[in-house]
PDB file of C-alpha atoms in Angstrom:
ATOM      1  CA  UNK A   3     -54.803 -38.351 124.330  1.00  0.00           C
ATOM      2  CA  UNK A   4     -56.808 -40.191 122.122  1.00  0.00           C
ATOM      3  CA  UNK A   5     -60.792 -39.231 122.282  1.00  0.00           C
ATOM      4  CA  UNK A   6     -62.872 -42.860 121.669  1.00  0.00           C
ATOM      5  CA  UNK A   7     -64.791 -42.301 118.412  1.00  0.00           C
ATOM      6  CA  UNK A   8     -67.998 -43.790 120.336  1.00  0.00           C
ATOM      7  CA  UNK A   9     -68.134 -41.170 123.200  1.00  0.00           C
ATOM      8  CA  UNK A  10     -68.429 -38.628 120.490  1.00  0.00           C
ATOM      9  CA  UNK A  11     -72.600 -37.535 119.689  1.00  0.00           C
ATOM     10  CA  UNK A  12     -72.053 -34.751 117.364  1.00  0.00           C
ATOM     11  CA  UNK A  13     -69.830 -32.413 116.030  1.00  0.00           C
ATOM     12  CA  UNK A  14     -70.881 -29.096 115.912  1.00  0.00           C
ATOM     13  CA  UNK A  15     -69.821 -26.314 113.518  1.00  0.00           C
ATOM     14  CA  UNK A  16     -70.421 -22.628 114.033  1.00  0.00           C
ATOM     15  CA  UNK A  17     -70.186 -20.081 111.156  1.00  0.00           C
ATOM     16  CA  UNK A  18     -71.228 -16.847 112.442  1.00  0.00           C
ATOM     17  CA  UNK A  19     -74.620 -16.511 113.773  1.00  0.00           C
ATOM     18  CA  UNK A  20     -75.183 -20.292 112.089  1.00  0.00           C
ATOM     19  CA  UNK A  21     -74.229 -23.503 113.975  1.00  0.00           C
ATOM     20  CA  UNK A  22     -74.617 -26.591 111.704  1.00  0.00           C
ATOM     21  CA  UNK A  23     -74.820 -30.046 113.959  1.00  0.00           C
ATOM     22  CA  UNK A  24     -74.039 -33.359 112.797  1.00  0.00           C
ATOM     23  CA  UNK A  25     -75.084 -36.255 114.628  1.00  0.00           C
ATOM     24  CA  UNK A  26     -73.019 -39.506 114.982  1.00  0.00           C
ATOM     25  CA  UNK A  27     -74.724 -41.520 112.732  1.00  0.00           C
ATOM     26  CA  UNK A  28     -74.079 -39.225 109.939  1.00  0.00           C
ATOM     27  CA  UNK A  29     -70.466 -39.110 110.914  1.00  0.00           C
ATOM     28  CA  UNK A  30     -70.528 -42.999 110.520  1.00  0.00           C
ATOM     29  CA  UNK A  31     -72.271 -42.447 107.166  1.00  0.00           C
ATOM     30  CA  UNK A  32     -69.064 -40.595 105.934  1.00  0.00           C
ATOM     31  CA  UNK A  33     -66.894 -42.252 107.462  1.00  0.00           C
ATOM     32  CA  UNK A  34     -67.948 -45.661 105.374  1.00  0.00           C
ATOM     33  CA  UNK A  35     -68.385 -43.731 102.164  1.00  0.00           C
ATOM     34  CA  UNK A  36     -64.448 -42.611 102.443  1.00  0.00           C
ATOM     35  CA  UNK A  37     -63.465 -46.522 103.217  1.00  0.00           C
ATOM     36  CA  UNK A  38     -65.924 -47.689 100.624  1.00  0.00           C
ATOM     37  CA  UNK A  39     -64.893 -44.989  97.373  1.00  0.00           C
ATOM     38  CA  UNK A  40     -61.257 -46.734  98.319  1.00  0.00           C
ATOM     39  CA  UNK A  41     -62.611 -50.386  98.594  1.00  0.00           C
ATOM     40  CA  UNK A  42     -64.707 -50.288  95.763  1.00  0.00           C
ATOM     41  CA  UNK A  43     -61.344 -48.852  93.213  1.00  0.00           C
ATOM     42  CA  UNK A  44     -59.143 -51.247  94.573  1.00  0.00           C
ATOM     43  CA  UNK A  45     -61.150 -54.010  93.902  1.00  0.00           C
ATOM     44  CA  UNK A  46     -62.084 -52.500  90.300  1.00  0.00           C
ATOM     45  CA  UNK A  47     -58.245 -52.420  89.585  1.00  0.00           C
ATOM     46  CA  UNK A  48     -57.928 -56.286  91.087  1.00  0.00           C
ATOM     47  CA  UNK A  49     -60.905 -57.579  88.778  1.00  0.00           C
ATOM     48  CA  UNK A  50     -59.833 -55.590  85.795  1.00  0.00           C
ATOM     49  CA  UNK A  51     -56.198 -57.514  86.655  1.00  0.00           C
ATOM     50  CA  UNK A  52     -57.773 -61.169  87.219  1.00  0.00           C
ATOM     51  CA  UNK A  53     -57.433 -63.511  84.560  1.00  0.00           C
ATOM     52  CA  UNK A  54     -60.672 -64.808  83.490  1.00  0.00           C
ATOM     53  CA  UNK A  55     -59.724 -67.978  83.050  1.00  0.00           C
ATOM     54  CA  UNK A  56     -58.317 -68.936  86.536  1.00  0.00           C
ATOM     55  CA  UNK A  57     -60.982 -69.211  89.353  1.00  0.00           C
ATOM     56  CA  UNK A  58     -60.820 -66.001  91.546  1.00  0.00           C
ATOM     57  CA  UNK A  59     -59.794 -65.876  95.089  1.00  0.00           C
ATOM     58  CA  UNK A  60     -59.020 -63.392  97.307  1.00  0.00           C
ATOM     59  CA  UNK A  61     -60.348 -60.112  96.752  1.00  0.00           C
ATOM     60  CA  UNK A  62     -61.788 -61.119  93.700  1.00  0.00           C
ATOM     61  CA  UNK A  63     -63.755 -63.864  94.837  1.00  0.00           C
ATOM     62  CA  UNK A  64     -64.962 -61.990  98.189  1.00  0.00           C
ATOM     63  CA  UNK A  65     -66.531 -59.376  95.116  1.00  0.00           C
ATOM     64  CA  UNK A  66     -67.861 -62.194  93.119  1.00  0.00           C
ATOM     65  CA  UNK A  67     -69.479 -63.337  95.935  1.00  0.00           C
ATOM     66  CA  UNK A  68     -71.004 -59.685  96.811  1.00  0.00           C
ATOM     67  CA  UNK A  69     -72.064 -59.270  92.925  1.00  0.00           C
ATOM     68  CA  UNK A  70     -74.053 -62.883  93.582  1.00  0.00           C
ATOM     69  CA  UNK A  71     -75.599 -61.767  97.152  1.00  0.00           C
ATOM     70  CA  UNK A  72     -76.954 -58.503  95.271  1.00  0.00           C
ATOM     71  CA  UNK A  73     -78.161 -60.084  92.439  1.00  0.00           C
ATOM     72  CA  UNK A  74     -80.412 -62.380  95.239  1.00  0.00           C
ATOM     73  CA  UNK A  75     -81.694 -59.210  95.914  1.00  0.00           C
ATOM     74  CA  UNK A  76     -82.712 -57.540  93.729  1.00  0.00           C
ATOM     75  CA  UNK A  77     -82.712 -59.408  89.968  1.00  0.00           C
ATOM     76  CA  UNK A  78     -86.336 -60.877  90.737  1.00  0.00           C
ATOM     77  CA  UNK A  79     -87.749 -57.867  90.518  1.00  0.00           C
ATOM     78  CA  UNK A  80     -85.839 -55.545  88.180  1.00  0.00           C
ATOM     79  CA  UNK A  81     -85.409 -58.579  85.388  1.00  0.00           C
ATOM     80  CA  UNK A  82     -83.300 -57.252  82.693  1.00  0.00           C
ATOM     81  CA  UNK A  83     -82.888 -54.042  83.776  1.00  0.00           C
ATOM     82  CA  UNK A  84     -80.511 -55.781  86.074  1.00  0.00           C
ATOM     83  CA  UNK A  85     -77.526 -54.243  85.052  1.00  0.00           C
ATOM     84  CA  UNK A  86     -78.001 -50.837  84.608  1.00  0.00           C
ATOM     85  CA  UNK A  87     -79.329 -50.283  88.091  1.00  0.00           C
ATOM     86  CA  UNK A  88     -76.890 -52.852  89.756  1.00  0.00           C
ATOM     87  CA  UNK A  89     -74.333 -50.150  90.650  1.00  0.00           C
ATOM     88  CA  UNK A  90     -76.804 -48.034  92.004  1.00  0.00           C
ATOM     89  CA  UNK A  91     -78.422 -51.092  94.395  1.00  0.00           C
ATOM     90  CA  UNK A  92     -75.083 -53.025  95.425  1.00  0.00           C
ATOM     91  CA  UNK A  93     -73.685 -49.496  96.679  1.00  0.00           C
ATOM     92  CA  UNK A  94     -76.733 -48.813  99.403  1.00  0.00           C
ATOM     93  CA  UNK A  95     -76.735 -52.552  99.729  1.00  0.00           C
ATOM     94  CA  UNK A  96     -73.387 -52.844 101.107  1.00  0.00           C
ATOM     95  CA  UNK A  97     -73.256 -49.530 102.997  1.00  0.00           C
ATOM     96  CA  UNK A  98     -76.514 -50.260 104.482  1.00  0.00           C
ATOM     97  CA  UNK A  99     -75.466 -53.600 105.679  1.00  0.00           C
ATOM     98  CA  UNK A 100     -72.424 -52.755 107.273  1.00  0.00           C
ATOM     99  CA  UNK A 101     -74.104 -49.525 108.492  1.00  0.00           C
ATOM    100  CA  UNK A 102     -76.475 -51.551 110.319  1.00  0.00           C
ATOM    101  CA  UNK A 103     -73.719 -53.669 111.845  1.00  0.00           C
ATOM    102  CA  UNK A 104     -72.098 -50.605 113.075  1.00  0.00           C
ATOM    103  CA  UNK A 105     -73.725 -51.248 116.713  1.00  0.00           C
ATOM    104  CA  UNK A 106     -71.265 -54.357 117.339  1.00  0.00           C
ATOM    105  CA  UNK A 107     -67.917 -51.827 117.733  1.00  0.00           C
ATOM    106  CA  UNK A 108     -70.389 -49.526 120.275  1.00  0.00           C
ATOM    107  CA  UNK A 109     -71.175 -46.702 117.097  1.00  0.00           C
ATOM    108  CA  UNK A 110     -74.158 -45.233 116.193  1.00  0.00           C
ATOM    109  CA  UNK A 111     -76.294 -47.162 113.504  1.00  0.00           C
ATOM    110  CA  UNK A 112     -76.590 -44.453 110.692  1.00  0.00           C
ATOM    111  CA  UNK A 113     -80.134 -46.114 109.714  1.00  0.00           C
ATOM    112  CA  UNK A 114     -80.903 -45.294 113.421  1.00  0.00           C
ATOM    113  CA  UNK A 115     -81.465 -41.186 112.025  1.00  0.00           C
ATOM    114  CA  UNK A 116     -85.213 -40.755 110.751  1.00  0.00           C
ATOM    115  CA  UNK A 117     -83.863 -38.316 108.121  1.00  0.00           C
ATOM    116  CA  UNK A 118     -81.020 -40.371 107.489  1.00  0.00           C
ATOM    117  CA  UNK A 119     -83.689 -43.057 106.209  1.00  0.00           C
ATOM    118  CA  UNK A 120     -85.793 -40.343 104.796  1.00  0.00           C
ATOM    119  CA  UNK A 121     -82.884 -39.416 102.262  1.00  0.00           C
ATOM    120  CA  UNK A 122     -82.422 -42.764 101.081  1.00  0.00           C
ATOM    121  CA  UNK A 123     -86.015 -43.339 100.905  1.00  0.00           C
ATOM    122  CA  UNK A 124     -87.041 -40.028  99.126  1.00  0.00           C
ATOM    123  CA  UNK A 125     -83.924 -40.799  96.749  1.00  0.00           C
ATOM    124  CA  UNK A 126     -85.368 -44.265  95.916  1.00  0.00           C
ATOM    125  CA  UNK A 127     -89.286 -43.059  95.076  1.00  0.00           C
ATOM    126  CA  UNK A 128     -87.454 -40.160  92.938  1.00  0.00           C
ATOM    127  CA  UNK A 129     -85.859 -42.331  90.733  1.00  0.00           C
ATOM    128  CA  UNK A 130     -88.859 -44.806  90.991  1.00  0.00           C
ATOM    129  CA  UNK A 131     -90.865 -41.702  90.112  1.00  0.00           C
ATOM    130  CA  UNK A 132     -87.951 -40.130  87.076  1.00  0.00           C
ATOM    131  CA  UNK A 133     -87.787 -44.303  85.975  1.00  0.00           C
ATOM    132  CA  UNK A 134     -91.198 -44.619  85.018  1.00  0.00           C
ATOM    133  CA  UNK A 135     -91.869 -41.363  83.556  1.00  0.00           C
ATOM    134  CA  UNK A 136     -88.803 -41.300  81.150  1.00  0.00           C
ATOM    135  CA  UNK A 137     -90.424 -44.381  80.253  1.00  0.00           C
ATOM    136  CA  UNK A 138     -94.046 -43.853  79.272  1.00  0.00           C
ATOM    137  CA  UNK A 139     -93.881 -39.864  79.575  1.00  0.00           C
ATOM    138  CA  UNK A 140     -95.159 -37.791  82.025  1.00  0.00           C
ATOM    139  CA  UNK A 141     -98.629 -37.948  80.274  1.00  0.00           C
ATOM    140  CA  UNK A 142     -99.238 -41.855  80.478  1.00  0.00           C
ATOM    141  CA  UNK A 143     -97.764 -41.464  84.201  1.00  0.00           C
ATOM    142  CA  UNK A 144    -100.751 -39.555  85.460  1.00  0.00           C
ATOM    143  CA  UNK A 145    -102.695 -41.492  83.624  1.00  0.00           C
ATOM    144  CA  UNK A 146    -101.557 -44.502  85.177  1.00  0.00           C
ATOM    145  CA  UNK A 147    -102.810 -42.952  88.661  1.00  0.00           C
ATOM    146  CA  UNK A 148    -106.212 -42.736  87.415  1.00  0.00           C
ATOM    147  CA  UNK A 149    -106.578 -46.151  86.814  1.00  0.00           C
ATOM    148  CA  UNK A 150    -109.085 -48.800  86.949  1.00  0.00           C
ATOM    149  CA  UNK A 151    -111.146 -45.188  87.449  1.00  0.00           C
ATOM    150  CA  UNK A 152    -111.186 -41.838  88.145  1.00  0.00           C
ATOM    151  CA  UNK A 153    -112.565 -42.015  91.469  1.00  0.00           C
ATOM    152  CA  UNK A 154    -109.452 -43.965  92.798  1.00  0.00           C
ATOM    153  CA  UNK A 155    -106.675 -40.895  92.072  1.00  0.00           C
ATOM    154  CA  UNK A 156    -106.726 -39.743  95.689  1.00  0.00           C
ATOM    155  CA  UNK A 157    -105.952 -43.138  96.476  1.00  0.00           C
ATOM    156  CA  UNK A 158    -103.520 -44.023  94.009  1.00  0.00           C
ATOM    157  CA  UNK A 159    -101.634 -40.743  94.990  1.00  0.00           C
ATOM    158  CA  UNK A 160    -101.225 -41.603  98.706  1.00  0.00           C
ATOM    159  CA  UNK A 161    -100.428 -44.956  97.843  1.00  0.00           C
ATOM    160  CA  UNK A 162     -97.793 -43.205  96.077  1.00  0.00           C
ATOM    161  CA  UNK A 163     -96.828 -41.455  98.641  1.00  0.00           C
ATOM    162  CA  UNK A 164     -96.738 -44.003 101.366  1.00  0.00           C
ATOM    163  CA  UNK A 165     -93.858 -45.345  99.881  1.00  0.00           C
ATOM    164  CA  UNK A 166     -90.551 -43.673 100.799  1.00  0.00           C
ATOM    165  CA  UNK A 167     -92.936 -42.825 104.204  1.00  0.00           C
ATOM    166  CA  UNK A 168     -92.869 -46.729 104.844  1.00  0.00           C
ATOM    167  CA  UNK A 169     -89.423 -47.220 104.029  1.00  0.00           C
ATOM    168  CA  UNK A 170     -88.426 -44.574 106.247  1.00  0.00           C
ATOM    169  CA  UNK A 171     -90.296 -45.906 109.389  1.00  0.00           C
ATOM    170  CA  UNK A 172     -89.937 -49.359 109.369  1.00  0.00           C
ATOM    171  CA  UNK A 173     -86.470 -48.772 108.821  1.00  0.00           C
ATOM    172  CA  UNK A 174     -85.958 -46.563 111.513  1.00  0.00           C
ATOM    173  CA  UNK A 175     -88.102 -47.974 114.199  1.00  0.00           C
ATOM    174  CA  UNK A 176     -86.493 -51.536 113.850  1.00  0.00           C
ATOM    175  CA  UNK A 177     -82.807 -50.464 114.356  1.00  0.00           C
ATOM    176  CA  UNK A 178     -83.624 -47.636 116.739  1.00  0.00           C
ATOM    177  CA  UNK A 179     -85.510 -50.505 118.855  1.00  0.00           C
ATOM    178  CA  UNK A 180     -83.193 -52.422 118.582  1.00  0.00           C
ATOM    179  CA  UNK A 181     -80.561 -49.950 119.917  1.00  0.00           C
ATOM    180  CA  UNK A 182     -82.423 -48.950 122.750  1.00  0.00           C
ATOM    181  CA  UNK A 183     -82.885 -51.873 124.059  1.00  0.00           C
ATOM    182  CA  UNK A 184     -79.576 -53.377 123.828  1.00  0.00           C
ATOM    183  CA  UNK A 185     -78.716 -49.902 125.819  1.00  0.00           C
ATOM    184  CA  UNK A 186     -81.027 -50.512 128.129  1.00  0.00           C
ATOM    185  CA  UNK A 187     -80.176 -53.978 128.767  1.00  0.00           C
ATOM    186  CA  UNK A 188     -76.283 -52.932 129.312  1.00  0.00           C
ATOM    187  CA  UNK A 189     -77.340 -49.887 131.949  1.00  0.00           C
ATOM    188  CA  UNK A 190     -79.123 -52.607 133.940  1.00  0.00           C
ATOM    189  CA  UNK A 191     -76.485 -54.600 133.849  1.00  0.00           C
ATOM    190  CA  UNK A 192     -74.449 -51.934 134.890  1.00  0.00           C
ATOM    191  CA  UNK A 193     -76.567 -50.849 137.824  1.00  0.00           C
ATOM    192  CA  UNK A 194     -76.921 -54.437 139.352  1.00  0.00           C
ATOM    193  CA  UNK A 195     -73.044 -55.131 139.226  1.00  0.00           C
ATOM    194  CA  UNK A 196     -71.242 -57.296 140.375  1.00  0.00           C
ATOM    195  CA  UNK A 197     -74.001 -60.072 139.644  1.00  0.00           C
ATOM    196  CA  UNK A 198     -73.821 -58.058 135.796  1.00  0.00           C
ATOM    197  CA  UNK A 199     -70.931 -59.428 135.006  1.00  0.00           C
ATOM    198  CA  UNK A 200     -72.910 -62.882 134.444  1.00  0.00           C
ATOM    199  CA  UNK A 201     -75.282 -60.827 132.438  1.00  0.00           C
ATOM    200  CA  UNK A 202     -72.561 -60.261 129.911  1.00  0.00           C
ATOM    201  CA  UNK A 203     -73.206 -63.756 128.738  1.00  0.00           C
ATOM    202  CA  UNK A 204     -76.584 -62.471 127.761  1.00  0.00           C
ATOM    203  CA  UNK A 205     -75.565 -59.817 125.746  1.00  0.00           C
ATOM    204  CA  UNK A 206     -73.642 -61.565 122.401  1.00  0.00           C
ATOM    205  CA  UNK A 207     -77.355 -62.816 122.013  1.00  0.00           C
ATOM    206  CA  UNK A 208     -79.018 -59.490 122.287  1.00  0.00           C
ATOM    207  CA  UNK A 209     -76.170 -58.254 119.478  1.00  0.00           C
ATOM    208  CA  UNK A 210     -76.947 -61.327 117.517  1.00  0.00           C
ATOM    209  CA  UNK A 211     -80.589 -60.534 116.919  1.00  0.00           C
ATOM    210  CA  UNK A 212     -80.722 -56.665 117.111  1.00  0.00           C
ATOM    211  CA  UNK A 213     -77.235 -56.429 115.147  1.00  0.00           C
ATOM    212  CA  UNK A 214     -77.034 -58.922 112.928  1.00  0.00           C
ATOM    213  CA  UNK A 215     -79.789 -60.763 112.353  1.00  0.00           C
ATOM    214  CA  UNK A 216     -82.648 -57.444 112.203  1.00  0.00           C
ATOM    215  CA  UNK A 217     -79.864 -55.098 110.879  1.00  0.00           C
ATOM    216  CA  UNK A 218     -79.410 -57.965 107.586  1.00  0.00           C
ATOM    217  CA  UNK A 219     -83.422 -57.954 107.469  1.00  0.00           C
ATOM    218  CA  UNK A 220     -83.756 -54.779 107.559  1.00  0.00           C
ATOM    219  CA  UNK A 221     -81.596 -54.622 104.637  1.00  0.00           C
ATOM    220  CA  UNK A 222     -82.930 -56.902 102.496  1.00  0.00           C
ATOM    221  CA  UNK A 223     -86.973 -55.830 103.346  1.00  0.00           C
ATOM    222  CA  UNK A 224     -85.844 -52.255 102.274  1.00  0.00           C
ATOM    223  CA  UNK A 225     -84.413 -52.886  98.903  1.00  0.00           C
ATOM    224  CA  UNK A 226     -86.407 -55.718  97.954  1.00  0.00           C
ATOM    225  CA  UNK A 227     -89.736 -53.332  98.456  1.00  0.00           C
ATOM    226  CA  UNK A 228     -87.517 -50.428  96.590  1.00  0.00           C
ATOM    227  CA  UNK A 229     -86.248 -52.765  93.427  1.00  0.00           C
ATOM    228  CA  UNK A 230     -90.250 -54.422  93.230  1.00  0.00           C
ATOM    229  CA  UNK A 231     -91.157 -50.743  93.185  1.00  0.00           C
ATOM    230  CA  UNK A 232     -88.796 -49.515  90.433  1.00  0.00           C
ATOM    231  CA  UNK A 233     -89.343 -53.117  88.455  1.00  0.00           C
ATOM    232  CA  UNK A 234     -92.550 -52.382  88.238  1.00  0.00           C
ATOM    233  CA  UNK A 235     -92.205 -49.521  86.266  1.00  0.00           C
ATOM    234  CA  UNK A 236     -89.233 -50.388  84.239  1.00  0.00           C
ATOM    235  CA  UNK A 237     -89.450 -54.038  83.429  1.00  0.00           C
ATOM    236  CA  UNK A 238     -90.890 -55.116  80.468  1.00  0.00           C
ATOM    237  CA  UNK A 239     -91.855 -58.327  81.594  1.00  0.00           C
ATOM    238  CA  UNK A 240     -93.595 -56.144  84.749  1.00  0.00           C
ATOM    239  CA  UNK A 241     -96.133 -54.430  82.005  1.00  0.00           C
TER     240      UNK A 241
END
């Protein structure tokens, strides 16, 4: 008997006195980073076959198409550092996205964890943070937080610091909201059956918006905030 991916929470492993627990959503996490580390050589080996001079379709084209959406994102703000963070930001861009439309086949949204969010988020200010002092040097970077005075370091270290915290939380409150709702809306259509069953026609709407349309938002807010972040300190054009 098959068990239904969905009904499962957590998987818990014991080792000794030690029992590690992972949720779900982190499950779901791994689960896309197995499909994507195939997905992503397979369609290296395809473009590395295409022949430049024929337009590209299939597979190609579908990547083509993902290089451009990327680029949307995030080439305003990084400038011509483009390309050397691109594989870095069309990675989480992808996995995020379909991460966040994870909720449409009844899974767990992995952006849905708080310190699923928090890992991405802390990972983004580190390298925001390694970026700009490998730059200037860590001299000039504390520097930088004293400026236009002195007085304003506290401030321009929590300022700092807010980042990855804001990240995190809008991320996590948006798609968790979204979830619980959408939950909430099926058990009451549950509970007031048989007139639920013409609340089902309610519900592609509810998926449309908490899904689709705030899970692609979502998206977009968080790496457009984390590339204007890490432009800023890498860009030339930014200084």
């Amino acid at each position: 008997m098959l068990m239904d991916p969905a009904m499962i929470s957590a998987i818990e492993i014991h080792l000794g006195g030690f029992t590690l627990e992972i949720q779900q959503s982190i499950l779901v996490w791994l689960i896309l980073c197995v499909v994507f580390a195939f997905f992503f050589y397979f369609a290296g080996r395809k473009i590395e076959q295409a022949d430049p001079s024929r337009a590209p379709k299939g597979l190609v084209y579908v990547c083509e198409e993902i290089y451009n959406l990327i680029l949307y994102v995030v080439q305003g703000n990084l400038k011509e550092t483009t390309a050397r963070y691109i594989p870095f930001f069309g990675t989480l861009i992808i996995m995020m996205l379909v991460s966040n439309l994870t909720g449409l086949v009844g899974l767990q949204n992995p952006t849905s964890n708080v310190s699923f969010n928090a890992t991405l988020a802390l990972t983004l200010w580190v390298m925001i943070q390694g970026s700009a002092i490998r730059k200037a040097g860590l001299k000039a970077r504390m520097k930088e937080l004293t400026e236009p005075m002195w007085l304003l370091t506290p401030l321009n270290i929590i300022g700092e610091l807010a980042l990855p915290i804001s990240l995190t939380m809008r991320l996590f409150g948006n798609i968790l909201a979204g979830s619980i709702i959408t939950l909430l809306v099926y058990t009451l259509i549950k509970n007031i059956a048989p007139w639920g069953y013409l609340g089902l026609t309610l519900t592609p709407f509810l998926h449309m918006y908490f899904d689709i349309f705030s899970g692609v938002i979502q998206t977009y807010i968080f790496f457009t905030l984390g590339s204007y972040f890490l432009g800023q300190q890498v860009s030339k054009e930014a200084d």
